[in-house]
Coordinates of C-alpha atoms and ligand atoms in Angstrom, one line a residue:
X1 CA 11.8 1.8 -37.3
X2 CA 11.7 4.4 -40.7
X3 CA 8.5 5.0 -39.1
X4 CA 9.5 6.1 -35.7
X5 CA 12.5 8.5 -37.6
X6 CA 10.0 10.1 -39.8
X7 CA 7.5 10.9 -36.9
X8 CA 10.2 12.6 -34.9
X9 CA 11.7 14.2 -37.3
X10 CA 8.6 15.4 -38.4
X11 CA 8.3 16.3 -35.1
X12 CA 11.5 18.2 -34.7
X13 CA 11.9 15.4 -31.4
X14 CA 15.2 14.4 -30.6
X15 CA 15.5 11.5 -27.7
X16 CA 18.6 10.6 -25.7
X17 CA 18.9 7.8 -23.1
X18 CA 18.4 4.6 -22.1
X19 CA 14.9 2.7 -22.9
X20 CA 13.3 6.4 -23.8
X21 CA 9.6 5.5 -23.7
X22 CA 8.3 6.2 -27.1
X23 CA 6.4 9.5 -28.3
X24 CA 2.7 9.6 -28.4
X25 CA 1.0 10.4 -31.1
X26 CA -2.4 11.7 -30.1
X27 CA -4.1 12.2 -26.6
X28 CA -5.7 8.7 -27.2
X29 CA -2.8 6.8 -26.3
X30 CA -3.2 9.2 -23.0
X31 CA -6.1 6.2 -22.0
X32 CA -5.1 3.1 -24.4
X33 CA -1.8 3.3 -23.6
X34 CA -1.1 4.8 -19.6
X35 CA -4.6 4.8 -18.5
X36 CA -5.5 8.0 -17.7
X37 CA -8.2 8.9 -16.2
X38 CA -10.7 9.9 -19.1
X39 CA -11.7 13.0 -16.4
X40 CA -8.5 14.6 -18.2
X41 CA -9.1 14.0 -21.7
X42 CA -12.6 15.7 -21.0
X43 CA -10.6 19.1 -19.6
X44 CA -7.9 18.9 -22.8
X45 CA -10.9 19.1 -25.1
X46 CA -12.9 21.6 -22.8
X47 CA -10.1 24.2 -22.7
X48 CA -9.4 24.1 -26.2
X49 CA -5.9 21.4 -25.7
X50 CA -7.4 19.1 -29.1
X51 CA -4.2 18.4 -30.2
X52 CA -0.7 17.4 -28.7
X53 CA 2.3 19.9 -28.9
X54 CA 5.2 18.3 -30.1
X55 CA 7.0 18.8 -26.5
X56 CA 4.0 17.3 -25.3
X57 CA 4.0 13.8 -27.3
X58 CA 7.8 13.6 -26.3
X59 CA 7.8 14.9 -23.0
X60 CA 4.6 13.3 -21.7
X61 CA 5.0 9.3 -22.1
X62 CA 8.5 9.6 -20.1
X63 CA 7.1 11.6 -17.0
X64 CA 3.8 8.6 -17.1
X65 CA 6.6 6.1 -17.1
X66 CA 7.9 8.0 -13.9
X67 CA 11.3 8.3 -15.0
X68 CA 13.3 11.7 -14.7
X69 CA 13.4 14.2 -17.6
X70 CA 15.7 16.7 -19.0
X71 CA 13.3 18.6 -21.3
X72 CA 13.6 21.4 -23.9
X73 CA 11.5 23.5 -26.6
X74 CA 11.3 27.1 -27.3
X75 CA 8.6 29.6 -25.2
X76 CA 5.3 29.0 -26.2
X77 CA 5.4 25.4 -27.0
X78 CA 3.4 23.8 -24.6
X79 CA 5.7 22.5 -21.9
X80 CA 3.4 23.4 -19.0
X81 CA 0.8 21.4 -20.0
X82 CA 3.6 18.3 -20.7
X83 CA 4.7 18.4 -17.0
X84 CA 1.0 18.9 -15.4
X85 CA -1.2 16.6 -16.9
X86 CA 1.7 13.3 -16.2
X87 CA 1.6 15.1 -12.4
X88 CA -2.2 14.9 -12.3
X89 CA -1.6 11.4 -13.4
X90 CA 0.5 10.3 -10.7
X91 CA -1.5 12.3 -8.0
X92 CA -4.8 10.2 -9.0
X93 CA -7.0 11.8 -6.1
X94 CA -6.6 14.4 -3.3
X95 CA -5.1 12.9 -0.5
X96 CA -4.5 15.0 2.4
X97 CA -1.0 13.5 2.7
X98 CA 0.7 16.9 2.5
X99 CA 2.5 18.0 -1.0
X100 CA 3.6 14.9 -3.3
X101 CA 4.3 17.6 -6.2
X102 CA 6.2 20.7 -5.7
X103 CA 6.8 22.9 -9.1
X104 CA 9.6 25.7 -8.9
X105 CA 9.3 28.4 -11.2
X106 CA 11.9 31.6 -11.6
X107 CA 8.8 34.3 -11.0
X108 CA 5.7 34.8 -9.6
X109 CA 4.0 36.0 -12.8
X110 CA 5.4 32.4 -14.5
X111 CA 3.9 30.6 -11.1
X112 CA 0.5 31.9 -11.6
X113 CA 0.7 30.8 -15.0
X114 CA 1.0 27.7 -14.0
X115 CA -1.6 27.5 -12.1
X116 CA -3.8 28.8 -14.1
X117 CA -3.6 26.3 -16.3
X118 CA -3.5 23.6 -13.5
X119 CA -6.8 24.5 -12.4
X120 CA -8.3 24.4 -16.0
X121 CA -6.6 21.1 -16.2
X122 CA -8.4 19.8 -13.0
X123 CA -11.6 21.3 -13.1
X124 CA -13.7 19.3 -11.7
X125 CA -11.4 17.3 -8.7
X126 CA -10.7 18.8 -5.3
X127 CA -7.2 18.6 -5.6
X128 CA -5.8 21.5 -2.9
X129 CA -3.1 23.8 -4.9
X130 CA -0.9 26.2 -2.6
X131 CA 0.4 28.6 -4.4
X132 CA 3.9 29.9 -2.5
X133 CA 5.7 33.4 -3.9
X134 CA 5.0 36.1 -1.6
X135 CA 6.1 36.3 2.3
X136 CA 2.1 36.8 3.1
X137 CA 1.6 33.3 1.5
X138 CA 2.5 31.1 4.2
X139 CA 0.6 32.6 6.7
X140 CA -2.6 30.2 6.9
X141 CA -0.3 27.3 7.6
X142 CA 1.6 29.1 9.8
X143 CA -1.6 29.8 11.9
X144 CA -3.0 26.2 12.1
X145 CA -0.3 23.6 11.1
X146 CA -3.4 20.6 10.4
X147 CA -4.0 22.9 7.5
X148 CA -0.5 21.7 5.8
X149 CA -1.7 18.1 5.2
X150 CA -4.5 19.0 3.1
X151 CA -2.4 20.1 0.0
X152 CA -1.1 18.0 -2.9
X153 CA 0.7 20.5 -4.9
X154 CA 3.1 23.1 -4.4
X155 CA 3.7 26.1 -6.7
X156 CA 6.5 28.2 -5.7
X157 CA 9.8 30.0 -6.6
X158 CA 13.1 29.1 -5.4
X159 CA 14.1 32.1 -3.1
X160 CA 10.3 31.4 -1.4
X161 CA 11.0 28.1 -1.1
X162 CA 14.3 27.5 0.2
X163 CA 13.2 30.6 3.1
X164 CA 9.8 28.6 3.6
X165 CA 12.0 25.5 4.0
X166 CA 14.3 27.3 6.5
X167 CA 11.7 28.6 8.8
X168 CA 9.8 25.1 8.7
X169 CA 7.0 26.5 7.2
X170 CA 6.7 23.4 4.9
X171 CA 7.4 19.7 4.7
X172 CA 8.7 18.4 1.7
X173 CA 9.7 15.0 3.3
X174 CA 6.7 13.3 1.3
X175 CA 7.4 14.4 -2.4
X176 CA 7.4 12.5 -5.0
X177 CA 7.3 14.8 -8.2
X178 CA 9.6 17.7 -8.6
X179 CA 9.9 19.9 -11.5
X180 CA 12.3 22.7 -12.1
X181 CA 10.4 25.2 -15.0
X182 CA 12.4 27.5 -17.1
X183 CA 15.7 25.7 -15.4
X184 CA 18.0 28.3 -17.7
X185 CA 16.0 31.3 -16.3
X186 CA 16.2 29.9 -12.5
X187 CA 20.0 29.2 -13.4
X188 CA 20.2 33.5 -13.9
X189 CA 19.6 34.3 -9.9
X190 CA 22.5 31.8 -8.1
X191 CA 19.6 28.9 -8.6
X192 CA 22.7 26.3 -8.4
X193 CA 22.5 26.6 -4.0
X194 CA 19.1 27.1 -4.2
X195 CA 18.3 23.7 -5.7
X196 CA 20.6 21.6 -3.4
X197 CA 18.8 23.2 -0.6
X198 CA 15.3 21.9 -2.0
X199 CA 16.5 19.0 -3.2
X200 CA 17.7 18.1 0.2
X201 CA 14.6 19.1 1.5
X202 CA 12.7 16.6 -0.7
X203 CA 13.8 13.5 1.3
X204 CA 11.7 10.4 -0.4
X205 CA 13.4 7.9 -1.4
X206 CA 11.1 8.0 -4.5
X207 CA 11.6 11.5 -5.7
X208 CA 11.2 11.8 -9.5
X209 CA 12.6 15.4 -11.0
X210 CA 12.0 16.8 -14.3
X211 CA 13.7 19.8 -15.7
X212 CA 12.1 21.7 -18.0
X213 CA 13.6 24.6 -20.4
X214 CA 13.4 26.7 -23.5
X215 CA 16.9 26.5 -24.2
X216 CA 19.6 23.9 -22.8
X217 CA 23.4 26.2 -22.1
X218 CA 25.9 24.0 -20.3
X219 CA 24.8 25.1 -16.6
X220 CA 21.3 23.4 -16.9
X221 CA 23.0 20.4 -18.4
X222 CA 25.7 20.4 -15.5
X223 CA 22.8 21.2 -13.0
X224 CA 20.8 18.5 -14.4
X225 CA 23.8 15.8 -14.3
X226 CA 24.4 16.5 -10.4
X227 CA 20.8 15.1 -9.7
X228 CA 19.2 13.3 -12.2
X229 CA 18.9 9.5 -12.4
X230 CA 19.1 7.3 -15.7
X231 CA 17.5 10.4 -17.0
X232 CA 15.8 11.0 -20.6
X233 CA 16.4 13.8 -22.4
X234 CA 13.9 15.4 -25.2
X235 CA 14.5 17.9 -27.0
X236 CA 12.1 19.3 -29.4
X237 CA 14.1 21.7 -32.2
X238 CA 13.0 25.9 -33.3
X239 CA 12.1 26.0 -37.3
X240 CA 15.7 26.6 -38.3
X241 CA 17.4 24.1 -35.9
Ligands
ADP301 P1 5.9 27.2 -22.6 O1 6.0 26.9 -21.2 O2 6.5 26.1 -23.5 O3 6.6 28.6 -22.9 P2 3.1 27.2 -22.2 O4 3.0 25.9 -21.5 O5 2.9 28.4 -21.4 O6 4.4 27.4 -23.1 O7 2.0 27.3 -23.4 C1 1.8 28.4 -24.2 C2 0.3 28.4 -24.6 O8 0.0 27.3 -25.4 C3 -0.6 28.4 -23.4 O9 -1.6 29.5 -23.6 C4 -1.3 27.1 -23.5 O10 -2.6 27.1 -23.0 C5 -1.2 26.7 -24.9 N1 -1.2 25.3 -25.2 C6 -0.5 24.4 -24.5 N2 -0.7 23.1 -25.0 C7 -1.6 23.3 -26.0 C8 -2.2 22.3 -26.9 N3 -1.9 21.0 -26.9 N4 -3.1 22.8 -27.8 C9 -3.4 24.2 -27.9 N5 -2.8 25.1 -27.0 C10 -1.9 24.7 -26.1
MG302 MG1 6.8 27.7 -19.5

């Protein structure tokens, strides 16, 4: 137990909620303890990821758990990584099922970020990544529908999105992952309608959402409360906090 309150303190981790699975402390546990695929211990290592963030040893062993996650630590701390590699996880294998993640993003510039790093992260696997920000984007689906099934992951922005949803030019019914990145930036354009509207559209009865944030104001935590379920929250501290 002193153990566990040095490491997060140490850590600058602070964990709320009920049976919050505990922090990792190295990218071993990633196999000993949720066996993961080695195939992504290899593509940490290979792009220069040696060493867990702190948001990362937190953040991680909650979304391999499958439980929904409130999540915050300043810009630059790691979070993509600690939302994609549990995604990977869950995903296993390309399926052709149509999308079972779906990633939201406030810009574009922030969504090709992500998948950036998403395609470092599975180098190597044939996993099909659509990439959904500009009105051009949907146009190869639109021109042969078969084409929908054969993506696994959605990247995307919310004003895309909910107009992509609207004009049918996605199905969301199969879902099972959802994450909301930089939630207090998406909260700055009206995000609050937006997210009802997706998370209506993302029908399983299975859906797991994480939230994902540098900084936590009162309408991400309100936000957050409308839709989460039994929810953990980590929070990983700045130097002076
Ligand atoms: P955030 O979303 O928290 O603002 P990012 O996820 O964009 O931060 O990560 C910032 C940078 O840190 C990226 O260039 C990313 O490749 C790098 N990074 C992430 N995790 C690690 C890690 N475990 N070790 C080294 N660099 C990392
Ligand atoms: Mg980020």
């Amino acid at each position: 137990k002193a153990t566990l309150s040095t490491f997060l303190k140490r850590n600058r981790i602070k964990l709320k909620g009920t049976d919050v699975p505990l922090p990792m402390a190295s990218w071993a546990e990633l196999e000993s303890r949720f066996g993961v695929a080695p195939w992504l211990r290899t593509n940490l290592d290979k792009w220069g990821w040696g060493v867990p963030t702190a948001i990362q040893k937190g953040a991680m062993p909650v979304l391999l758990a499958n439980r929904d996650l409130l999540a915050g630590a300043p810009t630059g701390s790691g979070k993509t990584l600690a939302f994609l590699l549990p995604l990977l996880h869950h995903l296993r294998a390309p399926a052709k099922e149509g999308f079972r993640a779906v990633i939201v993003s406030p810009t574009r510039e922030l969504a090709q970020q992500i998948h950036d790093q998403m395609r470092r992260l599975c180098e190597g696997r044939n996993f099909r990544i659509c990439v959904l920000t500009k009105p051009a984007d949907a146009g190869a689906m639109n021109a042969d529908p078969s084409k929908r099934k054969k993506f696994d992951m959605l990247i995307t922005t919310p004003l895309r999105l909910v107009h992509a949803v609207e004009k049918e030019e996605v199905d969301l019914g199969n879902v099972r992952h959802l994450v909301l990145d930089e939630a207090d930036r998406l909260m700055e354009d009206g995000f609050l309608e937006q997210t009802d509207a997706i998370l209506a559209a993302c029908s399983h009865p299975e859906l797991r959402k994480a939230l994902f944030s540098a900084t936590l104001p009162a309408g991400v935590e309100e936000m957050a409360k409308t839709f989460m379920v039994d929810e953990c929250r980590v929070i990983v501290g700045t130097k002076d906090s």
